[in-house]
Coordinates of C-alpha atoms in Angstrom, one line a residue:
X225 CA -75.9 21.2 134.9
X226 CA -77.3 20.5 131.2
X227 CA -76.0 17.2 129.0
X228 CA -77.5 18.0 125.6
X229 CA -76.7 15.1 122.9
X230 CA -74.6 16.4 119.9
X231 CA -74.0 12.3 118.5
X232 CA -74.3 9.5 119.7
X233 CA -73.7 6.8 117.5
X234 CA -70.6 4.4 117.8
X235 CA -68.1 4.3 115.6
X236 CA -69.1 5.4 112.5
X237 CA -72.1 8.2 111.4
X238 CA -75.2 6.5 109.7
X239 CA -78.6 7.4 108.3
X240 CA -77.8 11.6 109.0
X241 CA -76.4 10.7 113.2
X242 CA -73.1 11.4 114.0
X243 CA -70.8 9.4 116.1
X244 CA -70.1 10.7 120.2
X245 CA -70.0 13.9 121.0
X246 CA -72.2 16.1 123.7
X247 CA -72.4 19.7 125.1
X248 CA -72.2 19.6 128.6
X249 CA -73.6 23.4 130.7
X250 CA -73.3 24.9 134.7
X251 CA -73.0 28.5 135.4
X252 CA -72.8 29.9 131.7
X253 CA -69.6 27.6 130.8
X254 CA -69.3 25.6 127.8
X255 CA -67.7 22.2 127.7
X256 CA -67.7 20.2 124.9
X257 CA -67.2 16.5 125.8
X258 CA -65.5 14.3 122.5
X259 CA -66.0 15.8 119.0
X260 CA -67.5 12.5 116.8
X261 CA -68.7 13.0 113.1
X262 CA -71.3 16.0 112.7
X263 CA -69.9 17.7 116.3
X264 CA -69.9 21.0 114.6
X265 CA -72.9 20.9 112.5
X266 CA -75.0 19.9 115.5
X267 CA -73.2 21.9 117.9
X268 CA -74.3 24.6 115.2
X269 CA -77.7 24.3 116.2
X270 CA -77.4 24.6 120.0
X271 CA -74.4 27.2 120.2
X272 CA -72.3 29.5 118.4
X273 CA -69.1 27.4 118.7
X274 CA -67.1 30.3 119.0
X275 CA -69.0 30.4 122.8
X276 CA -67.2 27.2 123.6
X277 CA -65.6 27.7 126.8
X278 CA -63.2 24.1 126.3
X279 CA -63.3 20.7 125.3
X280 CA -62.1 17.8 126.6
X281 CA -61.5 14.2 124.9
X282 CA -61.9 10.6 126.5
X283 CA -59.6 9.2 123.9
X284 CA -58.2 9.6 120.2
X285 CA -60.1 6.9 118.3
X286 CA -61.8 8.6 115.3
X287 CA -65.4 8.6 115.8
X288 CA -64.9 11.0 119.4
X289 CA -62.4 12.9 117.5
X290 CA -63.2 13.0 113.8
X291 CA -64.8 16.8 113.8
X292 CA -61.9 18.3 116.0
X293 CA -59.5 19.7 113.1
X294 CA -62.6 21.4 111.8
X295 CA -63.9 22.7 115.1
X296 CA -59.8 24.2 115.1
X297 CA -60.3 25.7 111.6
X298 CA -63.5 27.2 112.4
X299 CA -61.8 28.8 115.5
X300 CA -58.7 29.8 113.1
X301 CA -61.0 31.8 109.7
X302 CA -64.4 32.6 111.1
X303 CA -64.4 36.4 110.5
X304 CA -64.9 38.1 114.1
X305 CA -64.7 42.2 115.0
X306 CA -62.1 41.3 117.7
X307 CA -59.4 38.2 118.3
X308 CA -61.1 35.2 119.7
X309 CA -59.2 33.6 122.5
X310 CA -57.5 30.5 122.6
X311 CA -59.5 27.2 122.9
X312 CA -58.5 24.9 125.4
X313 CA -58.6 21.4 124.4
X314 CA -57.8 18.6 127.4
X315 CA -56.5 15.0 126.1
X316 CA -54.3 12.6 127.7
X317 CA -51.0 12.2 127.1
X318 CA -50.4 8.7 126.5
X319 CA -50.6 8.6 122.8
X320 CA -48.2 11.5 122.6
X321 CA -48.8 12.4 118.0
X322 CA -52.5 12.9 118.9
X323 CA -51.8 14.7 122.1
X324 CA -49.5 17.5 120.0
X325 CA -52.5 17.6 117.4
X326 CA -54.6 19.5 120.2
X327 CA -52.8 22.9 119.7
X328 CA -52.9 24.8 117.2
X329 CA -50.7 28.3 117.5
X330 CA -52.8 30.8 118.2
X331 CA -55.3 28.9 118.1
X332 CA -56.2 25.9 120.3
X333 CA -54.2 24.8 123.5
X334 CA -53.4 21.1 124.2
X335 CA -53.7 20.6 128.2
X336 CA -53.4 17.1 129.4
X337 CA -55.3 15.4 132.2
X338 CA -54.3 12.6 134.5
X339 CA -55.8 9.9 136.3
X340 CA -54.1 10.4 139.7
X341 CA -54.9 14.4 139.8
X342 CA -58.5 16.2 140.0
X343 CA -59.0 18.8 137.2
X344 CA -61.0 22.0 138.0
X345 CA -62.4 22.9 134.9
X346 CA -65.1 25.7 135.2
X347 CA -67.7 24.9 137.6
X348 CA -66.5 21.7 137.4
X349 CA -64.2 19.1 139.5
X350 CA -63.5 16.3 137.0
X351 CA -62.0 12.8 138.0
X352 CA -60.7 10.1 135.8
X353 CA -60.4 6.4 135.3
X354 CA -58.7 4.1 132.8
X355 CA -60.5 2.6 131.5
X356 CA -60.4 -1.4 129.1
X357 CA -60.4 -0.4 125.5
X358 CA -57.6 -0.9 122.5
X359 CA -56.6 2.4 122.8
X360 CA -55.8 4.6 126.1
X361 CA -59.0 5.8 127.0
X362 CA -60.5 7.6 130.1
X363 CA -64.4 7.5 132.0
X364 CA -64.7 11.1 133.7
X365 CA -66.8 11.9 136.7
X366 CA -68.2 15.4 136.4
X367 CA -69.2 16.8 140.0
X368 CA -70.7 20.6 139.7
X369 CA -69.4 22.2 142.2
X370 CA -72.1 24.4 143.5
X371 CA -74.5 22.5 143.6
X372 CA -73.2 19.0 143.6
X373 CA -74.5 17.4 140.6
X374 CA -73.2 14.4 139.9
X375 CA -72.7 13.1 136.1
X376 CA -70.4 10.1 134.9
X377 CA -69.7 9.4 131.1
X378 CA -67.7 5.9 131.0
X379 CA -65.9 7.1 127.4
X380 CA -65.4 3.7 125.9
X381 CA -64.8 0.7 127.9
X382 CA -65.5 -3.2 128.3
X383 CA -66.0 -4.5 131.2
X384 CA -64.8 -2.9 134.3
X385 CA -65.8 -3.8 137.7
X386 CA -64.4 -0.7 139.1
X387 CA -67.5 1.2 137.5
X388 CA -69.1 0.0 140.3
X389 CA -67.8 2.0 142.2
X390 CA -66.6 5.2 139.7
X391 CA -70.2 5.9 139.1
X392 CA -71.6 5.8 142.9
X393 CA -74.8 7.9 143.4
X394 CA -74.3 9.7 139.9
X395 CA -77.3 11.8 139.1
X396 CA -76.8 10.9 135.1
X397 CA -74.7 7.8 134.2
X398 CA -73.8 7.8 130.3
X399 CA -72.8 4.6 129.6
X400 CA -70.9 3.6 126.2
X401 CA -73.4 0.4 125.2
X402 CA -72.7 -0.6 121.7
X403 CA -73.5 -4.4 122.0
X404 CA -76.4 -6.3 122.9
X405 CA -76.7 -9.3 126.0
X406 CA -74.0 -12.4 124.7
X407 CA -71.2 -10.2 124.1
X408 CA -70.5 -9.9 127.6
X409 CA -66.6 -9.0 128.7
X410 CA -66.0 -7.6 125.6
X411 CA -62.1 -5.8 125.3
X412 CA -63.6 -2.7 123.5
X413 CA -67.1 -2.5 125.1
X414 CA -70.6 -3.1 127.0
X415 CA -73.3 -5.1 126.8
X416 CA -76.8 -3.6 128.1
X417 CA -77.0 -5.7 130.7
X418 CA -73.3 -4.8 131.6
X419 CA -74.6 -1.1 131.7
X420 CA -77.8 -1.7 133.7
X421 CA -76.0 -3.8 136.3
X422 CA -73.4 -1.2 136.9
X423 CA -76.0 1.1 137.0
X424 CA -78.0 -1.0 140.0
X425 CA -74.7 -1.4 141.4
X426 CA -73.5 1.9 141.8
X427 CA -77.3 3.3 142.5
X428 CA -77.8 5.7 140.2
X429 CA -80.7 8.0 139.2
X430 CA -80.8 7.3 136.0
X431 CA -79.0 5.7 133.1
X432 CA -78.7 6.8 129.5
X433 CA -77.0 4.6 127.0
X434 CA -74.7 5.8 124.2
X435 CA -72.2 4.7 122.0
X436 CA -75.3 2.7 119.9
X437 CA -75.3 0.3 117.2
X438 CA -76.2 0.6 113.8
X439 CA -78.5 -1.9 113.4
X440 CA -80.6 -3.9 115.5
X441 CA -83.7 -2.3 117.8
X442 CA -82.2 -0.2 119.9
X443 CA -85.4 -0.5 121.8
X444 CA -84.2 -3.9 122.6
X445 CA -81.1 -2.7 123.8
X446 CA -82.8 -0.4 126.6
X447 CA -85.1 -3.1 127.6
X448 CA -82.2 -5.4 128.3
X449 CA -80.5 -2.6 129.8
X450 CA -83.9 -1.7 131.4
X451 CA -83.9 -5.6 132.8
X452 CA -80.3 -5.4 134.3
X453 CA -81.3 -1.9 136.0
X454 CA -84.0 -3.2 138.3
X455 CA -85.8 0.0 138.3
X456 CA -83.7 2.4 137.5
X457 CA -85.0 4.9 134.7
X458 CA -83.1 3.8 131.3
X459 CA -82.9 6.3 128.1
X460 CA -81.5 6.1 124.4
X461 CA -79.5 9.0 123.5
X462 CA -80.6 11.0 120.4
X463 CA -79.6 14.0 119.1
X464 CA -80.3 17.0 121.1
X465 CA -82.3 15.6 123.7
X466 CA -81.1 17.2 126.6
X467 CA -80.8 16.0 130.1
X468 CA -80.9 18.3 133.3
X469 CA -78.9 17.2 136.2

């Protein structure tokens, strides 16, 4: 299993990054995972998008959704010798105008996803969890089902002791960290010392932090996460640094 970083930025793009958004590979399937600002552009460089395989939302705020009408339009025009199929796109169904804006006749699919039922999606098994966040919003535990691998992404979430548990012996946890140690038990989202200790907690092999702020040293923000962690490996996402898993 491949994670390579599309954007990684919370909320809104700045200084040429996107917002959230990653490319996520087993056994030649392609799974894109949220569609931020700049998805397409940087998908661009990794993949032809039209060899996207599916994609699949944690939730409908705007900066894990904002390039997914042009991903659709791309899909619609681009000029191909023979019809391309239809994309599936998978979304929850709680915010039900957001939901319908997943198909596109002819040429994206809406299929929804819920917490009580595993998804098989490609090579993968994917579980969910609620998670705390304004807006219905879901953490997904990717498990690679030949060989095992193990990656959690906790979409956007505050605190949420259940993590604990959600994440337990993930080879990659992605964890949404937009704020820095004295925000703690925020409604929207963690602190880095909220993602290291759920990342000691659930003993994982290694945590990378997402969803990252503007401004401030985001070196800072590893270190504290790095602190929490007690020795387990901490990374920044950046655009298209990949992870293997």
């Amino acid at each position: 299993m491949k994670l390579t970083v599309l954007g990684c930025l919370g909320a809104y793009p700045y200084n040429g990054q996107g917002t959230t958004s990653y490319l996520l590979q087993a056994d030649g399937f392609n799974l894109l995972l949220d569609a931020g600002s700049s998805t397409l552009v940087e998908l661009e460089k990794e993949l032809d998008p039209l060899d996207l395989d599916a994609v699949i939302l944690t939730h409908y705020h705007h900066d894990h959704i904002a390039d997914l009408g042009v991903l659709q339009y791309y899909w619609q025009l681009y000029p191909t010798q023979t019809p391309k199929p239809i994309l599936p796109i998978y979304g929850h169904t709680e915010d039900q105008f957001h939901f319908d804006d997943l198909t596109m006749d002819g040429v994206t699919e809406g299929h929804a996803y819920f917490e009580a039922e595993e998804l098989k999606l490609g090579p993968f098994l994917v579980t969910f969890m609620k998670t705390i966040h304004p807006v219905p919003c879901y953490a997904m535990r990717f498990v690679e089902e030949k060989t095992g691998a193990v990656f959690v992404f906790t979409g956007d979430s505050g605190y949420l002791e259940s993590f604990n548990e959600f994440a337990k012996d993930a080879d990659l946890f992605l964890a949404d960290t937009y704020l820095f140690n004295g925000n703690e038990h925020h409604k929207a989202h963690f602190t880095a010392g909220e993602s290291g200790t759920f990342a000691k907690n659930a003993a994982v092999k290694k945590l990378v932090l997402t969803h990252l702020p503007q401004h401030g040293s985001l070196e800072e923000l590893r270190q504290q996460a790095a602190n929490a962690s007690e020795g387990i490996p901490v990374e920044l996402a950046q655009p298209h640094k990949v992870f293997e898993i």
